[in-house]
GROMACS .gro file of C-alpha atoms in nm:
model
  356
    1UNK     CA    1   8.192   7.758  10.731
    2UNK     CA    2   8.525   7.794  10.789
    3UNK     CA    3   8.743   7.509  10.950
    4UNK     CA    4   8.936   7.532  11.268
    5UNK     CA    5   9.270   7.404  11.271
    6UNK     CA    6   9.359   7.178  11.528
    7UNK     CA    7   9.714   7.308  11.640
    8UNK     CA    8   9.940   7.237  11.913
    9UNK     CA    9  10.274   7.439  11.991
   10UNK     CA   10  10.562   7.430  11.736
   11UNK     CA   11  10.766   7.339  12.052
   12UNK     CA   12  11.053   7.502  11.827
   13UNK     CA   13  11.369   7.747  12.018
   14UNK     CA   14  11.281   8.099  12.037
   15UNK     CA   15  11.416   8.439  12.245
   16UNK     CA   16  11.238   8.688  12.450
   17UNK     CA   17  10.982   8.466  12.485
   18UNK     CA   18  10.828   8.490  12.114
   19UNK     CA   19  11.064   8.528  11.802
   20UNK     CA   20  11.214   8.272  11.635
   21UNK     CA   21  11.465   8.293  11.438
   22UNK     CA   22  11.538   8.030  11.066
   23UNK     CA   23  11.857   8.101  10.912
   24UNK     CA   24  12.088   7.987  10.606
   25UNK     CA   25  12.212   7.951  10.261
   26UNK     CA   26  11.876   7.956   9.978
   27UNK     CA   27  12.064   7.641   9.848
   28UNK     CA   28  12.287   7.390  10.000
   29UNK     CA   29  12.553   7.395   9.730
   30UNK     CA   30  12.922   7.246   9.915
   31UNK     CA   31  12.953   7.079  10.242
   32UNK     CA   32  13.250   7.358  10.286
   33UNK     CA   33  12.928   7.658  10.262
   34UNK     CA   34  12.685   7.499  10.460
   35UNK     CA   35  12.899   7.383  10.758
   36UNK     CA   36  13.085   7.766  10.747
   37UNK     CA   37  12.775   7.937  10.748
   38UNK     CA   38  12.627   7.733  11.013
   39UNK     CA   39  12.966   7.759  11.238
   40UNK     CA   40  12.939   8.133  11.179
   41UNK     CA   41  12.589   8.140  11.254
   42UNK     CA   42  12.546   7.899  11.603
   43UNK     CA   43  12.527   8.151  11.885
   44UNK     CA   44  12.440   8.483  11.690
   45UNK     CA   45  12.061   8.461  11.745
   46UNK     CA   46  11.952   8.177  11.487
   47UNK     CA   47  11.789   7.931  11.614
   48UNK     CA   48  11.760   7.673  11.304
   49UNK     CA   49  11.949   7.637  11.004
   50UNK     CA   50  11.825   7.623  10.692
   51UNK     CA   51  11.922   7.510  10.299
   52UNK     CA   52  11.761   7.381  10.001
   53UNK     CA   53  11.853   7.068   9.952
   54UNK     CA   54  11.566   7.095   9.620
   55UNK     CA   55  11.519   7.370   9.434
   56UNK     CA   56  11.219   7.431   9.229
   57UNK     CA   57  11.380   7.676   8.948
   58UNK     CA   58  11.139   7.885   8.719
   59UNK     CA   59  11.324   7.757   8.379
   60UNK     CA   60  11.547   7.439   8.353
   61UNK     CA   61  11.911   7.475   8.352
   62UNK     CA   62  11.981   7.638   8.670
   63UNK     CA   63  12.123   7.475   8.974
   64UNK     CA   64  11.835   7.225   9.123
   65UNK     CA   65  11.984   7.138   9.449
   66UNK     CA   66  12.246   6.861   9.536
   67UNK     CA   67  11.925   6.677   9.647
   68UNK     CA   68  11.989   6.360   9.903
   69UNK     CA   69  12.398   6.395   9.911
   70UNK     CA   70  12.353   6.730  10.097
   71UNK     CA   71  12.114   6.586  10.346
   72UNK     CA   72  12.462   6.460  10.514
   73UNK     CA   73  12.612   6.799  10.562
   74UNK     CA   74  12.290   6.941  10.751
   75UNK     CA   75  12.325   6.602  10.976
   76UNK     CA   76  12.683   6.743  10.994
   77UNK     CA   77  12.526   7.068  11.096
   78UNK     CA   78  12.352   6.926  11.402
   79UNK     CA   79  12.599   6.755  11.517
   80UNK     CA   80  12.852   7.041  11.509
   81UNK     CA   81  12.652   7.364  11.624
   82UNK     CA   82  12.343   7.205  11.795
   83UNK     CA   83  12.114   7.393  11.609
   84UNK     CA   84  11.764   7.212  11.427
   85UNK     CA   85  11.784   7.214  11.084
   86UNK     CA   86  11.517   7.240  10.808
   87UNK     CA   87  11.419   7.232  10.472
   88UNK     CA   88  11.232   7.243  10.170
   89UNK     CA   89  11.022   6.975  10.052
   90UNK     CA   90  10.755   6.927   9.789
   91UNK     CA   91  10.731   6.552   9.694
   92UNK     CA   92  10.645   6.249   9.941
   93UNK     CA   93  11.016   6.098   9.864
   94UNK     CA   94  11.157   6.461   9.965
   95UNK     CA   95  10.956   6.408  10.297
   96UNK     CA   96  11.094   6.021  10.346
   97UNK     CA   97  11.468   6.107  10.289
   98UNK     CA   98  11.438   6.458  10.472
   99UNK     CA   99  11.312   6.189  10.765
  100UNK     CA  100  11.558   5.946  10.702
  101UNK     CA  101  11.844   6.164  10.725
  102UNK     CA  102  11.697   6.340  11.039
  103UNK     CA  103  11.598   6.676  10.940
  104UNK     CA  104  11.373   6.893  11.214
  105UNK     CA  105  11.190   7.105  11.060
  106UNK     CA  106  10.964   7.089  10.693
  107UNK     CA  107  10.859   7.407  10.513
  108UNK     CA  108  10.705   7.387  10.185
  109UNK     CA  109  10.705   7.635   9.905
  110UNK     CA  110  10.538   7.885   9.718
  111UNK     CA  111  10.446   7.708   9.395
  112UNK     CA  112  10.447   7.378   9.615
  113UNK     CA  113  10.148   7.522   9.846
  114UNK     CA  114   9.942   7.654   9.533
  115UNK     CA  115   9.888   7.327   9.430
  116UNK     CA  116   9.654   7.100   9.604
  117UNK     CA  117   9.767   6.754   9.424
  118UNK     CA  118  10.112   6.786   9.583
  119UNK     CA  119   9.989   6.929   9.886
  120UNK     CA  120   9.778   6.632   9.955
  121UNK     CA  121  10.044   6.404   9.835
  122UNK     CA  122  10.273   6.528  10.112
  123UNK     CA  123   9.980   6.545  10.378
  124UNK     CA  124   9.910   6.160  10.327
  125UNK     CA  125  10.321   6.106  10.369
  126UNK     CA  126  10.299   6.311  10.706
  127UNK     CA  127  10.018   6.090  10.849
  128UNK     CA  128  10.130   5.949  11.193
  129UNK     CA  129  10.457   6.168  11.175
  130UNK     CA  130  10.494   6.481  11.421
  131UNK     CA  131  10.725   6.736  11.258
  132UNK     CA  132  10.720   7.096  11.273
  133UNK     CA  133  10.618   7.179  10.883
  134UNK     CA  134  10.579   7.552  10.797
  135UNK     CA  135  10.363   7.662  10.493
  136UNK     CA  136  10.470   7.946  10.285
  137UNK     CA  137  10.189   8.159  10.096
  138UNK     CA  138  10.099   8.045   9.767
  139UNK     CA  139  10.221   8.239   9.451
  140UNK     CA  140   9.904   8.431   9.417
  141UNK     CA  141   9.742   8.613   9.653
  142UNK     CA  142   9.452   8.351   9.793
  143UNK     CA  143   9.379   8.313  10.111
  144UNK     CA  144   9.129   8.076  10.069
  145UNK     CA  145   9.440   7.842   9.915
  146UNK     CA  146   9.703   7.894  10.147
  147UNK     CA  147   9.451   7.790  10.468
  148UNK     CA  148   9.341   7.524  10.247
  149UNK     CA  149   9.729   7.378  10.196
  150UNK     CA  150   9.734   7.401  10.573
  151UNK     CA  151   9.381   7.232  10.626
  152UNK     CA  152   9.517   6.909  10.432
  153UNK     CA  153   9.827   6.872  10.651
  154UNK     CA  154   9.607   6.906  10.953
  155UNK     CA  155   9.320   6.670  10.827
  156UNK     CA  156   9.617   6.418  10.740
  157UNK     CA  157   9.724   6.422  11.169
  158UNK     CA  158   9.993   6.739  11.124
  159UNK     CA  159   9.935   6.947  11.421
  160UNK     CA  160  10.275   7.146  11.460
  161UNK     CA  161  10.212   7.354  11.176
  162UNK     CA  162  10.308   7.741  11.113
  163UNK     CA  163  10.246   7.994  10.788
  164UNK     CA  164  10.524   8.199  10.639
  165UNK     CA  165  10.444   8.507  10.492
  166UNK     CA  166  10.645   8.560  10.143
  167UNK     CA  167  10.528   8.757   9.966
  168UNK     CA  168  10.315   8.771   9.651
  169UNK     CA  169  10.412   8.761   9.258
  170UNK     CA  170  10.300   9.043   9.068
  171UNK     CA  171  10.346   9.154   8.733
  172UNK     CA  172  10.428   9.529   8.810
  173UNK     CA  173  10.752   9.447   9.035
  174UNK     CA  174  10.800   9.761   9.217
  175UNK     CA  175  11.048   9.796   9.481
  176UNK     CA  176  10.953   9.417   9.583
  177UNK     CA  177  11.082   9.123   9.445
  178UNK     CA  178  10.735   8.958   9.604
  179UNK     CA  179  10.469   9.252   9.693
  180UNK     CA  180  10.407   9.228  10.056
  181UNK     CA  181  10.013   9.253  10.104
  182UNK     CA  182  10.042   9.276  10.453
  183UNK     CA  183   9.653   9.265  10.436
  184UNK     CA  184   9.667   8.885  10.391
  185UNK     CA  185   9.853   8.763  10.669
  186UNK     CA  186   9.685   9.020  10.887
  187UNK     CA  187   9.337   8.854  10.742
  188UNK     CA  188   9.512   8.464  10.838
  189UNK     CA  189   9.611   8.615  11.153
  190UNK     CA  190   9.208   8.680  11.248
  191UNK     CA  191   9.087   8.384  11.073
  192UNK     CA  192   9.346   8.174  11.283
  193UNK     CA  193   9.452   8.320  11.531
  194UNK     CA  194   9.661   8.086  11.663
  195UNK     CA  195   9.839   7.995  11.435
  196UNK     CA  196  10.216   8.089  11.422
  197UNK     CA  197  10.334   8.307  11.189
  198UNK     CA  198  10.650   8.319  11.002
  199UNK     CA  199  10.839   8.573  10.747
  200UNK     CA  200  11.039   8.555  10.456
  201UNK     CA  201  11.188   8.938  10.415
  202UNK     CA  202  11.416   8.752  10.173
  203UNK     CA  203  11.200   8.668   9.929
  204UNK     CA  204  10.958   8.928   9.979
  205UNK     CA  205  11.253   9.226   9.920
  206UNK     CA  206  11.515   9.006   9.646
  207UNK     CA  207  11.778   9.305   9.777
  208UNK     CA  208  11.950   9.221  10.119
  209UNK     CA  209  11.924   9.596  10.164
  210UNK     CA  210  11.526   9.541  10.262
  211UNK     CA  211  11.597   9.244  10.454
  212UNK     CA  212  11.659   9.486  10.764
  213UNK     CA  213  11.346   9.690  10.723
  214UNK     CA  214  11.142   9.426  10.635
  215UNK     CA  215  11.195   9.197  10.968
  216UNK     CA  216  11.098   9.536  11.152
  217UNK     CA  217  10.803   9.532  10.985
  218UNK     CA  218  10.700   9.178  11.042
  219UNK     CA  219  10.834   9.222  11.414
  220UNK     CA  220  10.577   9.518  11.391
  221UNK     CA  221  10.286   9.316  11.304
  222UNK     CA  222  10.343   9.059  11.608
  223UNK     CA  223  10.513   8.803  11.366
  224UNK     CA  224  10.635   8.485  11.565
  225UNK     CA  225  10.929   8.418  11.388
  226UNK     CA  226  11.177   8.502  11.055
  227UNK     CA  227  11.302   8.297  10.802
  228UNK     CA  228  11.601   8.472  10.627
  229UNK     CA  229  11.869   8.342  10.366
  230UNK     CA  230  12.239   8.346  10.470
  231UNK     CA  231  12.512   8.312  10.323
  232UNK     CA  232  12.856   8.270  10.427
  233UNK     CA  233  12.960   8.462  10.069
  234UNK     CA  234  12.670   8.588   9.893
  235UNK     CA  235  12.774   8.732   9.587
  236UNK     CA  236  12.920   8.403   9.498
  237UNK     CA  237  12.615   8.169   9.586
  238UNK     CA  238  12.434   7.961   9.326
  239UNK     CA  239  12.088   8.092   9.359
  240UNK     CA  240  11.914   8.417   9.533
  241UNK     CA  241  12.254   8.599   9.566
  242UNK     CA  242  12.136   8.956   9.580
  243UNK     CA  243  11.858   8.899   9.872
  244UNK     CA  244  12.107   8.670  10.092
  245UNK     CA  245  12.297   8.811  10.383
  246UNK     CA  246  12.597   8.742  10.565
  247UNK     CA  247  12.613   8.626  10.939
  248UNK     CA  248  12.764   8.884  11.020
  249UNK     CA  249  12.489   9.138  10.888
  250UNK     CA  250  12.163   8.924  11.006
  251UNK     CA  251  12.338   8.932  11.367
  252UNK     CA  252  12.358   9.309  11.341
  253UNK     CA  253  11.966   9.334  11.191
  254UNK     CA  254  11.869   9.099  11.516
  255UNK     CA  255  12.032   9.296  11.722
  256UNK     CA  256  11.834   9.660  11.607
  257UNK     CA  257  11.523   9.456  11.593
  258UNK     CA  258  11.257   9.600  11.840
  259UNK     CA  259  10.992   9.385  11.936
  260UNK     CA  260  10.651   9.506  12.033
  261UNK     CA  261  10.449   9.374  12.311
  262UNK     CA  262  10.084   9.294  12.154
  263UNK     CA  263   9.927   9.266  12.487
  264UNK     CA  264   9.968   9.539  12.634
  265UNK     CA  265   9.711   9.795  12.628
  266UNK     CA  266   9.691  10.125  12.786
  267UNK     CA  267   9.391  10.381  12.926
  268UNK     CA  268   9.550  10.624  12.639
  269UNK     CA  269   9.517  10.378  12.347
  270UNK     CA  270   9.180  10.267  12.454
  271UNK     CA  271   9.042  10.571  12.417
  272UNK     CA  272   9.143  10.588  12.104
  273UNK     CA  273   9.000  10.281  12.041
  274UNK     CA  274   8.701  10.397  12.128
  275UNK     CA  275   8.733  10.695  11.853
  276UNK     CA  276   8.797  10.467  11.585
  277UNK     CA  277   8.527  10.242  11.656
  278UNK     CA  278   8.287  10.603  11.660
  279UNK     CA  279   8.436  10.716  11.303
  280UNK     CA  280   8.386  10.366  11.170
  281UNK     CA  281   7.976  10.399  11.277
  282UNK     CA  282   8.005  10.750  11.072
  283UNK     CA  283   8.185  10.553  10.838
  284UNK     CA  284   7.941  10.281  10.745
  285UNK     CA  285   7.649  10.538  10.810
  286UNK     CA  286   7.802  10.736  10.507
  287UNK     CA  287   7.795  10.452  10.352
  288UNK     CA  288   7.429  10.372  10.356
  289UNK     CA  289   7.343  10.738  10.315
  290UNK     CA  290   7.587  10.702   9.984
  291UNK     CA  291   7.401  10.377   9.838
  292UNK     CA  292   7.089  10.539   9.928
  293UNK     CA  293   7.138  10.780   9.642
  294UNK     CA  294   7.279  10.518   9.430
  295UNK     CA  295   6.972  10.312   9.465
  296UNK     CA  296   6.750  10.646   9.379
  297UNK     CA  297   7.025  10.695   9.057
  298UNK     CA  298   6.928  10.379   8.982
  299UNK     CA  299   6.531  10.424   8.942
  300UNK     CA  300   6.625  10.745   8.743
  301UNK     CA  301   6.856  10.513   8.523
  302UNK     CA  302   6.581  10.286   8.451
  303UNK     CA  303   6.295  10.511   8.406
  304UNK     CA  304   6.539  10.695   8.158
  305UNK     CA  305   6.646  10.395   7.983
  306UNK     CA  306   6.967  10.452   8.061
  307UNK     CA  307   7.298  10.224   8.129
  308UNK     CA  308   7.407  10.155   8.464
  309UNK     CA  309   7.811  10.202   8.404
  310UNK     CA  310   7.904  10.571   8.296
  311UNK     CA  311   8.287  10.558   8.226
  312UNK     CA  312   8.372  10.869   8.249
  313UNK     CA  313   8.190  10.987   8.600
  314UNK     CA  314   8.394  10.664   8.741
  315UNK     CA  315   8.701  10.759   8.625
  316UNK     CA  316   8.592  11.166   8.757
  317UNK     CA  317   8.536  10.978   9.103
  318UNK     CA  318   8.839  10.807   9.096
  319UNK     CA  319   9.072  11.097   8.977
  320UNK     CA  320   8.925  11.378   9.232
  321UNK     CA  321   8.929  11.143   9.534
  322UNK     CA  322   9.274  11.026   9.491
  323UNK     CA  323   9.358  11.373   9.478
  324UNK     CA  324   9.220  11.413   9.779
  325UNK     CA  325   9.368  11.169   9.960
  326UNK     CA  326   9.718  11.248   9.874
  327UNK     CA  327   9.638  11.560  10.035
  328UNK     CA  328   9.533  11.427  10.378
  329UNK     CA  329   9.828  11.205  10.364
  330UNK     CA  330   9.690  10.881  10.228
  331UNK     CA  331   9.814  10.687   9.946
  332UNK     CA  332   9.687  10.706   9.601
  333UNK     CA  333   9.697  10.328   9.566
  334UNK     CA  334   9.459  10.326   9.884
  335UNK     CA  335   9.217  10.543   9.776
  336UNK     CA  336   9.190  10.387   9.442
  337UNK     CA  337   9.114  10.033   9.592
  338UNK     CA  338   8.858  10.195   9.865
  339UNK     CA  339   8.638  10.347   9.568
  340UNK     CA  340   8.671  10.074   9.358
  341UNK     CA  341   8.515   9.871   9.603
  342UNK     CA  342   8.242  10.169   9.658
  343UNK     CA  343   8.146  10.166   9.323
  344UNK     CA  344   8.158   9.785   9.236
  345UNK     CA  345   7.904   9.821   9.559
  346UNK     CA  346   7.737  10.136   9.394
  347UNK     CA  347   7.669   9.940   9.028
  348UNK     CA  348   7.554   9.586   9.194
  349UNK     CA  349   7.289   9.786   9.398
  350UNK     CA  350   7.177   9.990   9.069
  351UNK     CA  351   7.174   9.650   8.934
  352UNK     CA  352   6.919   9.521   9.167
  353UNK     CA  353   6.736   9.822   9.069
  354UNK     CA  354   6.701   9.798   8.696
  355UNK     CA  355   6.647   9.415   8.705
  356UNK     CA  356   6.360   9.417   8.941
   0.00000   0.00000   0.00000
């Protein structure tokens, strides 16, 4: 059974009533950077500035963060512009100098989040401590992890809590630095639905030319808030250049953003409703008719002696249908991963057959 979490309200700034917005450098590298980005940022539609103070880097040798001496500058930061600031944090003695120096706002990573040692580690630091602390997806795409990484804060008394949507890794890179499998947040969205929800277009895209599209997107999909990396100079920054944006540009992109209203609902669109809801009966009566026949292949099968996976009709089913689809406008990749779960269906009920 799945476990409700206990949330109350982020309590965090926002505009038109709904979005709000985290914004800064990937890495806090000078004093000089973060408090210019910041100045340049205060008043342009950011609500909370952001910088890695620690950076988790994929091979040794890279720059790691300036670690506790830039936790002064984001001080510096509040002081100066107003705004909250936040950051990263994946060890308890992150969390205890990120609270000593007075930082607002926790996320935790990607490789952080996949791991449930350090995420309970950093639950058990946050006991009796209300601060907002914002949980990015996991490397991989699992669900059942990132809820879990969220579960342990909230067992450990963390109530203010919020996802961010990142993006997963995948081997076959695409246009995507992280693919988006929008799928996943739309799944923690129903499983939790109150839970706030947060995007990284940064990450997800690595090119600040999909930073644009990619907020739309998420602003699309009733997203509560965006968390994008800014830079005051990009092509000069230490880390992430290519997917951070200037001021300048993420107060243009905030400015084109539309937001939708997920409330409202009209005669027009219920109706329509009402037609999906008829074609998905149809649907799932196919369906059954389909595994019907499958189950009567299946008694042939065994009365024949024959095996239960034949290659080559698969890979005639899969072919034809995607051919199909592209014709009626639907993407190959879809098709492909709605017969592959009809015929993972279509050999477990054969299965059933030939082992009874």
């Amino acid at each position: 059974m799945d476990m409700e979490l206990d949330l109350k309200p982020l309590a965090l700034p926002q505009d038109n009533e709904r979005l709000t917005v985290i914004a800064g450098p990937c890495s806090a590298e000078t004093e000089e950077q973060v408090i210019t980005t910041a100045r340049q940022l205060a008043g342009r539609g950011c609500h909370i500035f952001r910088a890695g103070v620690w950076k988790p880097r994929t091979k040794p040798g890279g720059f790691e963060g300036n670690g506790e001496a830039a936790l002064p500058w984001l001080q510096r930061v509040k002081e100066e512009t107003h705004m909250m600031v936040a950051t990263e944090v994946a060890t308890p003695e992150h969390v205890e100098l990120a609270l000593k120096y007075g930082v607002d706002v926790f996320w935790i990573g990607a490789r952080t989040s996949a791991n449930p040692f350090a995420m309970q580690a950093i639950a058990d630091s946050l006991k009796g401590i209300d601060v907002p602390v914002l949980v990015k997806n996991p490397v991989n795409p699992d669900l059942e992890l990132w809820i879990g990484a969220m579960e342990r804060l909230n067992q450990a008394g963390v109530k203010r809590i919020a996802a961010i949507h990142r993006g997963f890794s995948s081997y076959d890179k695409k246009i995507y630095r992280n693919l988006p499998m929008w799928q996943i947040p739309i799944e923690l969205r129903r499983r939790v639905p109150d839970l706030p929800l947060f995007c990284d277009p940064s990450h997800i895209g690595g090119k600040r030319e999909l930073v644009a599209p990619l907020c739309q997107q998420a602003m699309d999909l009733g997203m509560n808030g965006l968390i994008v990396e800014c830079h005051c100079d990009p092509d000069k920054a230490w880390s992430d250049a290519k997917q951070q944006v200037t001021p300048d540009i993420l107060a243009y992109i905030l400015s084109l953003l539309v937001l939708r209203d997920e409330k409202v609902t009209t005669e027009g669109i219920s109706l329509m409703r009402k037609q999906i809801d008829e074609l998905d009966n149809q649907l799932m009566e196919l369906l059954a008719k389909r595994m019907k026949v499958c189950r009567e292949i299946g008694e042939y099968k065994k009365e024949h002696n024959m095996t239960v996976l034949q290659t080559s009709r698969y890979n005639e089913i899969l072919n034809k249908r995607g051919a199909q689809g592209s014709l009626w406008g639907m993407a190959p990749d879809f098709i492909k991963t709605v017969f592959e779960a009809v015929h993972e269906e279509s050999v477990r009920q054969q299965m059933d057959i030939i082992n009874q």
